[in-house]
Coordinates of C-alpha atoms in Angstrom, one line a residue:
M1 CA -51.8 44.3 -8.1
L2 CA -51.1 47.9 -7.7
L3 CA -48.3 47.4 -5.1
Y4 CA -46.0 45.7 -7.7
P5 CA -44.7 48.9 -9.3
V6 CA -44.2 50.8 -6.0
Y7 CA -43.4 48.5 -3.2
A8 CA -39.7 49.0 -3.5
L9 CA -40.4 52.8 -3.2
L10 CA -42.4 52.1 0.0
F11 CA -39.4 50.4 1.6
A12 CA -37.0 53.2 0.5
D13 CA -39.4 55.9 1.8
A14 CA -39.6 54.0 5.1
G15 CA -35.8 54.5 5.5
L16 CA -34.5 51.2 4.3
T17 CA -31.1 51.0 2.6
T18 CA -30.5 49.2 -0.7
A19 CA -28.8 46.4 1.2
E20 CA -31.8 46.0 3.5
I21 CA -34.2 46.0 0.6
S22 CA -32.1 43.3 -1.1
S23 CA -32.2 41.2 2.1
L24 CA -36.0 41.4 2.0
F25 CA -35.9 39.9 -1.5
A26 CA -33.6 37.2 -0.1
I27 CA -36.0 36.4 2.7
W28 CA -38.8 36.1 0.1
S29 CA -36.8 33.8 -2.1
V30 CA -35.6 31.5 0.8
V31 CA -39.1 31.0 2.2
S32 CA -40.4 30.3 -1.3
F33 CA -37.6 27.8 -2.0
V34 CA -38.0 26.0 1.3
C35 CA -41.8 25.7 1.2
E36 CA -42.5 25.2 -2.5
I37 CA -42.3 21.3 -2.7
P38 CA -43.7 20.6 0.8
A39 CA -46.6 22.9 0.1
G40 CA -47.3 21.0 -3.2
A41 CA -47.5 17.7 -1.3
L42 CA -49.9 19.3 1.2
A43 CA -52.2 20.3 -1.7
D44 CA -52.1 16.6 -2.8
V45 CA -53.2 15.2 0.5
W46 CA -55.7 18.0 1.4
S47 CA -58.2 20.3 -0.4
R48 CA -56.4 22.1 -3.2
K49 CA -58.9 24.9 -3.5
R50 CA -58.8 25.5 0.3
L51 CA -55.0 25.6 0.3
Y52 CA -55.0 28.0 -2.7
A53 CA -57.5 30.3 -0.8
I54 CA -55.3 30.1 2.3
G55 CA -52.3 31.0 0.2
E56 CA -53.9 34.1 -1.2
L57 CA -55.1 35.2 2.2
T58 CA -51.6 34.6 3.7
T59 CA -50.2 36.8 1.0
A60 CA -52.8 39.5 1.6
T61 CA -51.9 39.4 5.3
G62 CA -48.3 40.0 4.5
F63 CA -49.2 43.1 2.4
A64 CA -51.4 44.3 5.2
L65 CA -48.5 44.0 7.6
W66 CA -46.5 46.3 5.4
L67 CA -49.1 49.1 5.9
I68 CA -49.6 48.4 9.6
W69 CA -45.9 48.1 10.5
P70 CA -43.9 50.0 7.9
S71 CA -40.4 49.1 9.2
Y72 CA -37.8 46.4 8.5
P73 CA -39.3 43.8 10.8
G74 CA -42.8 44.4 9.4
F75 CA -41.6 44.2 5.8
A76 CA -39.5 41.1 6.6
I77 CA -42.4 39.2 8.1
G78 CA -44.7 40.4 5.3
F79 CA -42.2 39.0 2.7
A80 CA -42.0 35.7 4.6
L81 CA -45.9 35.5 4.5
W82 CA -45.8 36.3 0.8
G83 CA -43.3 33.6 0.2
L84 CA -45.4 31.1 2.2
G85 CA -48.6 32.1 0.5
G86 CA -47.0 31.9 -2.9
A87 CA -45.8 28.3 -2.1
F88 CA -49.3 27.3 -1.1
S89 CA -50.7 28.7 -4.3
S90 CA -48.0 27.4 -6.7
G91 CA -49.3 24.6 -8.8
T92 CA -52.4 24.3 -6.8
L93 CA -54.8 26.2 -9.0
E94 CA -53.2 24.5 -12.1
S95 CA -53.9 21.1 -10.6
L96 CA -57.5 22.0 -9.9
V97 CA -58.0 23.2 -13.5
Y98 CA -56.4 20.1 -15.0
D99 CA -58.5 17.8 -12.8
E100 CA -61.6 19.5 -14.0
L101 CA -60.7 19.4 -17.7
G102 CA -58.8 16.1 -17.8
E103 CA -56.7 16.7 -21.0
S104 CA -54.0 19.0 -22.2
T105 CA -55.7 20.7 -25.2
A106 CA -58.5 22.1 -23.1
Y107 CA -56.1 22.9 -20.3
A108 CA -53.9 24.9 -22.7
Q109 CA -56.9 26.8 -23.9
V110 CA -58.1 27.7 -20.5
I111 CA -54.7 28.6 -19.0
G112 CA -53.8 30.5 -22.2
R113 CA -56.8 32.7 -21.8
A114 CA -56.3 33.1 -18.0
D115 CA -52.7 34.1 -18.5
T116 CA -53.7 36.6 -21.2
V117 CA -56.2 38.2 -18.8
A118 CA -53.6 38.1 -16.0
L119 CA -51.0 39.8 -18.1
L120 CA -53.4 42.5 -19.3
G121 CA -54.5 43.0 -15.7
M122 CA -50.9 43.4 -14.7
L123 CA -50.4 46.0 -17.4
A124 CA -53.5 47.8 -16.2
A125 CA -52.3 47.7 -12.6
T126 CA -49.0 49.2 -13.7
L127 CA -50.8 52.1 -15.4
L128 CA -53.2 52.6 -12.5
A129 CA -50.6 52.6 -9.8
A130 CA -49.5 56.2 -10.4
P131 CA -53.0 57.8 -10.2
A132 CA -53.9 55.6 -7.3
Y133 CA -50.7 56.7 -5.4
A134 CA -51.4 60.3 -6.3
A135 CA -54.9 60.0 -4.9
G136 CA -54.2 58.1 -1.7
G137 CA -50.6 57.3 -1.3
Y138 CA -49.3 53.9 -0.3
L139 CA -52.3 53.3 1.9
L140 CA -54.8 53.4 -1.0
V141 CA -52.5 51.3 -3.3
G142 CA -52.0 48.8 -0.5
I143 CA -55.7 48.5 0.3
I144 CA -56.7 47.9 -3.3
S145 CA -53.9 45.3 -3.6
I146 CA -55.0 43.5 -0.4
A147 CA -58.6 43.5 -1.5
T148 CA -57.7 42.1 -5.0
V149 CA -55.7 39.2 -3.5
T150 CA -58.3 38.5 -0.9
L151 CA -61.0 38.4 -3.4
G152 CA -59.0 36.0 -5.6
G153 CA -58.7 33.6 -2.6
L154 CA -62.3 33.7 -1.7
L155 CA -63.4 33.2 -5.3
A156 CA -61.2 30.0 -5.4
L157 CA -63.5 28.5 -2.8
R158 CA -66.3 28.8 -5.4
L159 CA -64.4 26.8 -8.0
P160 CA -66.1 23.5 -9.2
I161 CA -64.6 20.2 -7.9
V162 CA -64.3 16.9 -9.8
E163 CA -66.0 14.0 -8.3
G164 CA -63.6 11.6 -6.7
T165 CA -60.8 14.1 -6.2
K166 CA -59.4 15.2 -2.8
D167 CA -61.6 18.3 -2.9
D168 CA -64.6 16.1 -3.4
S169 CA -63.9 13.4 -0.8
D170 CA -61.5 15.4 1.4
K171 CA -59.7 12.2 2.1
S172 CA -55.9 12.1 2.5
H173 CA -53.6 10.1 0.3
P174 CA -53.6 6.5 1.4
G175 CA -50.0 6.6 2.4
G176 CA -50.2 10.0 4.1
Y177 CA -48.2 13.2 3.5
L178 CA -44.7 11.7 3.4
A179 CA -45.8 9.0 1.0
T180 CA -47.3 11.7 -1.3
L181 CA -44.2 13.7 -1.2
R182 CA -42.1 10.7 -2.0
D183 CA -44.4 9.6 -4.8
G184 CA -44.2 13.0 -6.4
V185 CA -40.4 13.2 -6.3
T186 CA -40.1 9.6 -7.5
E187 CA -42.3 10.3 -10.5
V188 CA -40.0 13.2 -11.5
L189 CA -36.9 11.0 -11.0
G190 CA -38.4 7.8 -12.3
K191 CA -36.5 5.5 -14.7
A192 CA -38.6 6.3 -17.7
N193 CA -37.7 10.0 -17.0
T194 CA -40.5 11.2 -19.2
V195 CA -42.0 13.4 -16.4
G196 CA -38.4 14.4 -15.5
R197 CA -37.7 15.8 -18.9
A198 CA -41.1 17.6 -18.9
V199 CA -40.3 19.1 -15.5
V200 CA -36.9 20.4 -16.7
V201 CA -38.6 22.1 -19.7
A202 CA -41.5 23.4 -17.6
A203 CA -38.9 24.8 -15.1
A204 CA -36.4 26.2 -17.6
V205 CA -38.7 28.2 -19.8
P206 CA -40.3 30.4 -17.1
G207 CA -36.8 30.6 -15.5
F208 CA -35.6 32.5 -18.6
S209 CA -38.5 35.0 -18.1
A210 CA -36.4 36.4 -15.2
L211 CA -34.5 38.3 -17.8
D212 CA -37.3 40.9 -17.6
E213 CA -35.5 42.3 -14.5
Y214 CA -32.8 43.6 -16.9
L215 CA -35.0 45.0 -19.6
P216 CA -34.9 48.6 -18.2
L217 CA -31.1 48.5 -18.2
L218 CA -31.0 47.0 -21.7
S219 CA -33.4 49.7 -22.9
R220 CA -31.2 52.4 -21.4
D221 CA -28.1 50.8 -22.9
K222 CA -29.8 51.2 -26.3
G223 CA -30.5 54.9 -25.7
A224 CA -34.1 54.9 -24.3
A225 CA -35.1 57.8 -22.2
A226 CA -36.4 57.2 -18.7
S227 CA -39.9 58.1 -19.8
T228 CA -39.7 55.6 -22.7
V229 CA -38.9 52.6 -20.5
P230 CA -42.5 52.1 -19.2
L231 CA -43.8 52.1 -22.7
L232 CA -41.3 49.3 -23.6
F233 CA -42.5 47.4 -20.6
A234 CA -46.1 47.8 -21.9
L235 CA -45.0 46.5 -25.3
T236 CA -43.4 43.4 -23.7
A237 CA -46.5 42.8 -21.6
L238 CA -48.7 43.0 -24.7
S239 CA -46.4 40.6 -26.5
M240 CA -46.7 38.1 -23.7
A241 CA -50.5 38.5 -23.6
A242 CA -50.5 37.7 -27.3
G243 CA -48.3 34.7 -26.7
S244 CA -50.7 33.3 -24.1
A245 CA -53.7 33.9 -26.3
L246 CA -52.0 32.1 -29.3
A247 CA -50.9 29.2 -27.0
G248 CA -54.6 28.5 -26.2
R249 CA -55.3 28.2 -29.9
V250 CA -52.5 25.8 -30.8
P251 CA -53.0 22.2 -29.6
P252 CA -50.0 21.1 -27.4
E253 CA -50.1 17.4 -28.5
S254 CA -47.1 17.8 -30.9
A255 CA -43.8 19.0 -29.5
R256 CA -43.1 21.0 -32.7
P257 CA -44.9 24.3 -31.7
L258 CA -43.1 24.3 -28.3
S259 CA -39.7 23.5 -29.8
L260 CA -40.2 26.2 -32.5
A261 CA -41.3 28.8 -30.0
V262 CA -38.3 28.3 -27.7
S263 CA -35.9 28.2 -30.7
L264 CA -37.3 31.5 -32.1
A265 CA -37.3 33.0 -28.6
A266 CA -33.6 32.3 -28.3
L267 CA -32.8 33.7 -31.8
T268 CA -34.9 36.9 -31.4
L269 CA -33.6 37.5 -27.9
A270 CA -30.0 37.3 -29.1
A271 CA -30.6 39.4 -32.3
G272 CA -32.6 42.0 -30.5
A273 CA -30.1 42.4 -27.7
L274 CA -27.2 42.7 -30.2
I275 CA -28.8 45.3 -32.4
P276 CA -27.3 48.6 -31.3
H277 CA -30.5 50.5 -31.7
L278 CA -33.7 50.9 -29.7
A279 CA -35.5 49.1 -32.4
G280 CA -33.8 45.9 -31.1
M281 CA -36.2 46.0 -28.2
L282 CA -39.0 45.1 -30.5
L283 CA -37.3 41.7 -31.1
V284 CA -36.7 41.3 -27.4
S285 CA -40.4 41.9 -26.7
A286 CA -41.2 39.4 -29.3
A287 CA -38.9 36.9 -27.6
F288 CA -40.9 37.3 -24.4
G289 CA -44.1 36.7 -26.2
L290 CA -42.7 33.4 -27.6
L291 CA -41.5 32.5 -24.1
Q292 CA -45.0 33.0 -22.8
F293 CA -46.4 30.8 -25.5
A294 CA -43.8 28.1 -24.6
M295 CA -44.6 28.4 -20.9
V296 CA -48.3 27.5 -21.5
H297 CA -47.4 24.6 -23.8
A298 CA -44.6 23.3 -21.5
E299 CA -46.9 23.3 -18.5
S300 CA -49.7 21.6 -20.5
R301 CA -47.3 18.8 -21.6
L302 CA -46.1 18.3 -18.1
Q303 CA -49.7 18.0 -16.8
A304 CA -50.4 15.4 -19.5
A305 CA -47.3 13.4 -18.6
I306 CA -48.2 13.1 -14.9
T307 CA -49.9 9.8 -14.1
G308 CA -49.7 9.6 -10.4
T309 CA -51.8 11.2 -7.6
S310 CA -49.1 13.7 -6.5
R311 CA -49.9 16.1 -9.3
T312 CA -49.3 19.3 -7.3
T313 CA -46.1 18.0 -5.9
V314 CA -44.7 17.4 -9.4
L315 CA -45.8 20.9 -10.5
S316 CA -44.1 22.3 -7.3
V317 CA -40.9 20.6 -8.3
A318 CA -41.1 22.4 -11.6
G319 CA -41.8 25.7 -9.8
F320 CA -38.8 25.1 -7.6
G321 CA -36.7 24.4 -10.7
A322 CA -37.8 27.6 -12.3
E323 CA -36.6 29.6 -9.2
V324 CA -33.2 27.7 -9.4
F325 CA -32.9 28.6 -13.2
A326 CA -33.7 32.2 -12.4
V327 CA -31.0 32.3 -9.7
L328 CA -28.4 30.8 -12.0
L329 CA -29.4 33.4 -14.6
Y330 CA -28.9 36.2 -12.1
A331 CA -25.4 34.7 -11.3
G332 CA -24.5 34.6 -15.0
F333 CA -25.4 38.3 -15.3
A334 CA -22.8 39.1 -12.7
L335 CA -20.1 38.4 -15.3
P336 CA -18.0 41.5 -16.3
L337 CA -19.7 41.9 -19.6
S338 CA -22.1 44.5 -21.0
L339 CA -25.8 43.6 -21.2
P340 CA -26.1 42.9 -25.0
P341 CA -23.6 40.0 -25.0
L342 CA -25.0 38.7 -21.7
F343 CA -28.5 38.5 -23.3
A344 CA -27.0 36.8 -26.3
L345 CA -25.2 34.3 -24.1
A346 CA -28.5 33.5 -22.3
A347 CA -29.8 32.4 -25.7
I348 CA -27.5 29.4 -25.7
P349 CA -29.1 27.5 -22.8
L350 CA -32.4 28.5 -24.2
L351 CA -31.5 26.8 -27.5
A352 CA -30.5 23.7 -25.4
T353 CA -33.9 23.8 -23.9
A354 CA -35.5 23.8 -27.3
W355 CA -33.5 20.7 -28.2
L356 CA -34.8 19.0 -25.0
T357 CA -38.4 19.7 -26.1
R358 CA -37.8 17.6 -29.2
R359 CA -37.0 14.5 -27.1
P360 CA -39.8 11.9 -27.1
H361 CA -42.8 12.6 -24.9
P362 CA -45.9 10.6 -24.3
A363 CA -48.9 11.3 -26.4
C364 CA -50.8 14.1 -24.6

């Protein structure tokens, strides 16, 4: 989406202060937090593909509002719509895909390939944003982004459906919405705790990917020129795409690949951050590729662990947890330390996550 690299500039050029822009991000986060799990339960009692399409169209509406009403109220409502649309979409498509495939190996292959395409598409969008802006300003960039998101939502309506699922019968959960929400949360917190451990891992691993917000600052700390930073971002994106592609080729039945990937990510992250040279960013990029591999496998193992009918609700709990992990990470980076030791310290909880992946899981 071409808006990603430039939307902060859109807000600044509209006259917003840094504090106002930060408050917009807060609105986005709060709406996402509040709606994540309730939206997951809604997907479990209604049509998943329709809810996903509505989520994408809601997000597109938010972007359109930025162009129509380029002021703080317009941006704030647009962010609220984006947060709501993201909550509708979170876990919904993944549930649809798993219902169609029915087992974790095929799921990892499909999601791995899809994530690879998405990451390469994000890289292409980043590279195309500058010429698109030069040709038509924020209007052209916004229109292309709105069209892309809208098309994604409409295409979701064309996805195949599995006989007997809610999208096939369009019947609600026997106990209704609240029972579905309760069942999903109960499955996460159940006595066996198998799903709970899988949720923690599936939340923690993507939570650590929030470190990418600090990569430009770390690059500059190691001596990178401003013109070099986008190239380092491209390297990280390519590494993540490679991680997704590899994840689709490695069966997720055994916990060993997941545990190894998370452990290596922690070690390469710490080593790359502590190397006082720009070459250390190569190891940091490799760490993000390993994290991406781990994300696909962690989600695949969570999908296989879920036995109840509230699949999207459980996935939404993991998505909520990922946001919580990210916020805790941001809070940790407020410590009065330079970035290299902060990155190295972040590797400690990542190693703890690797240990958690080695705990017993059900056969996938």
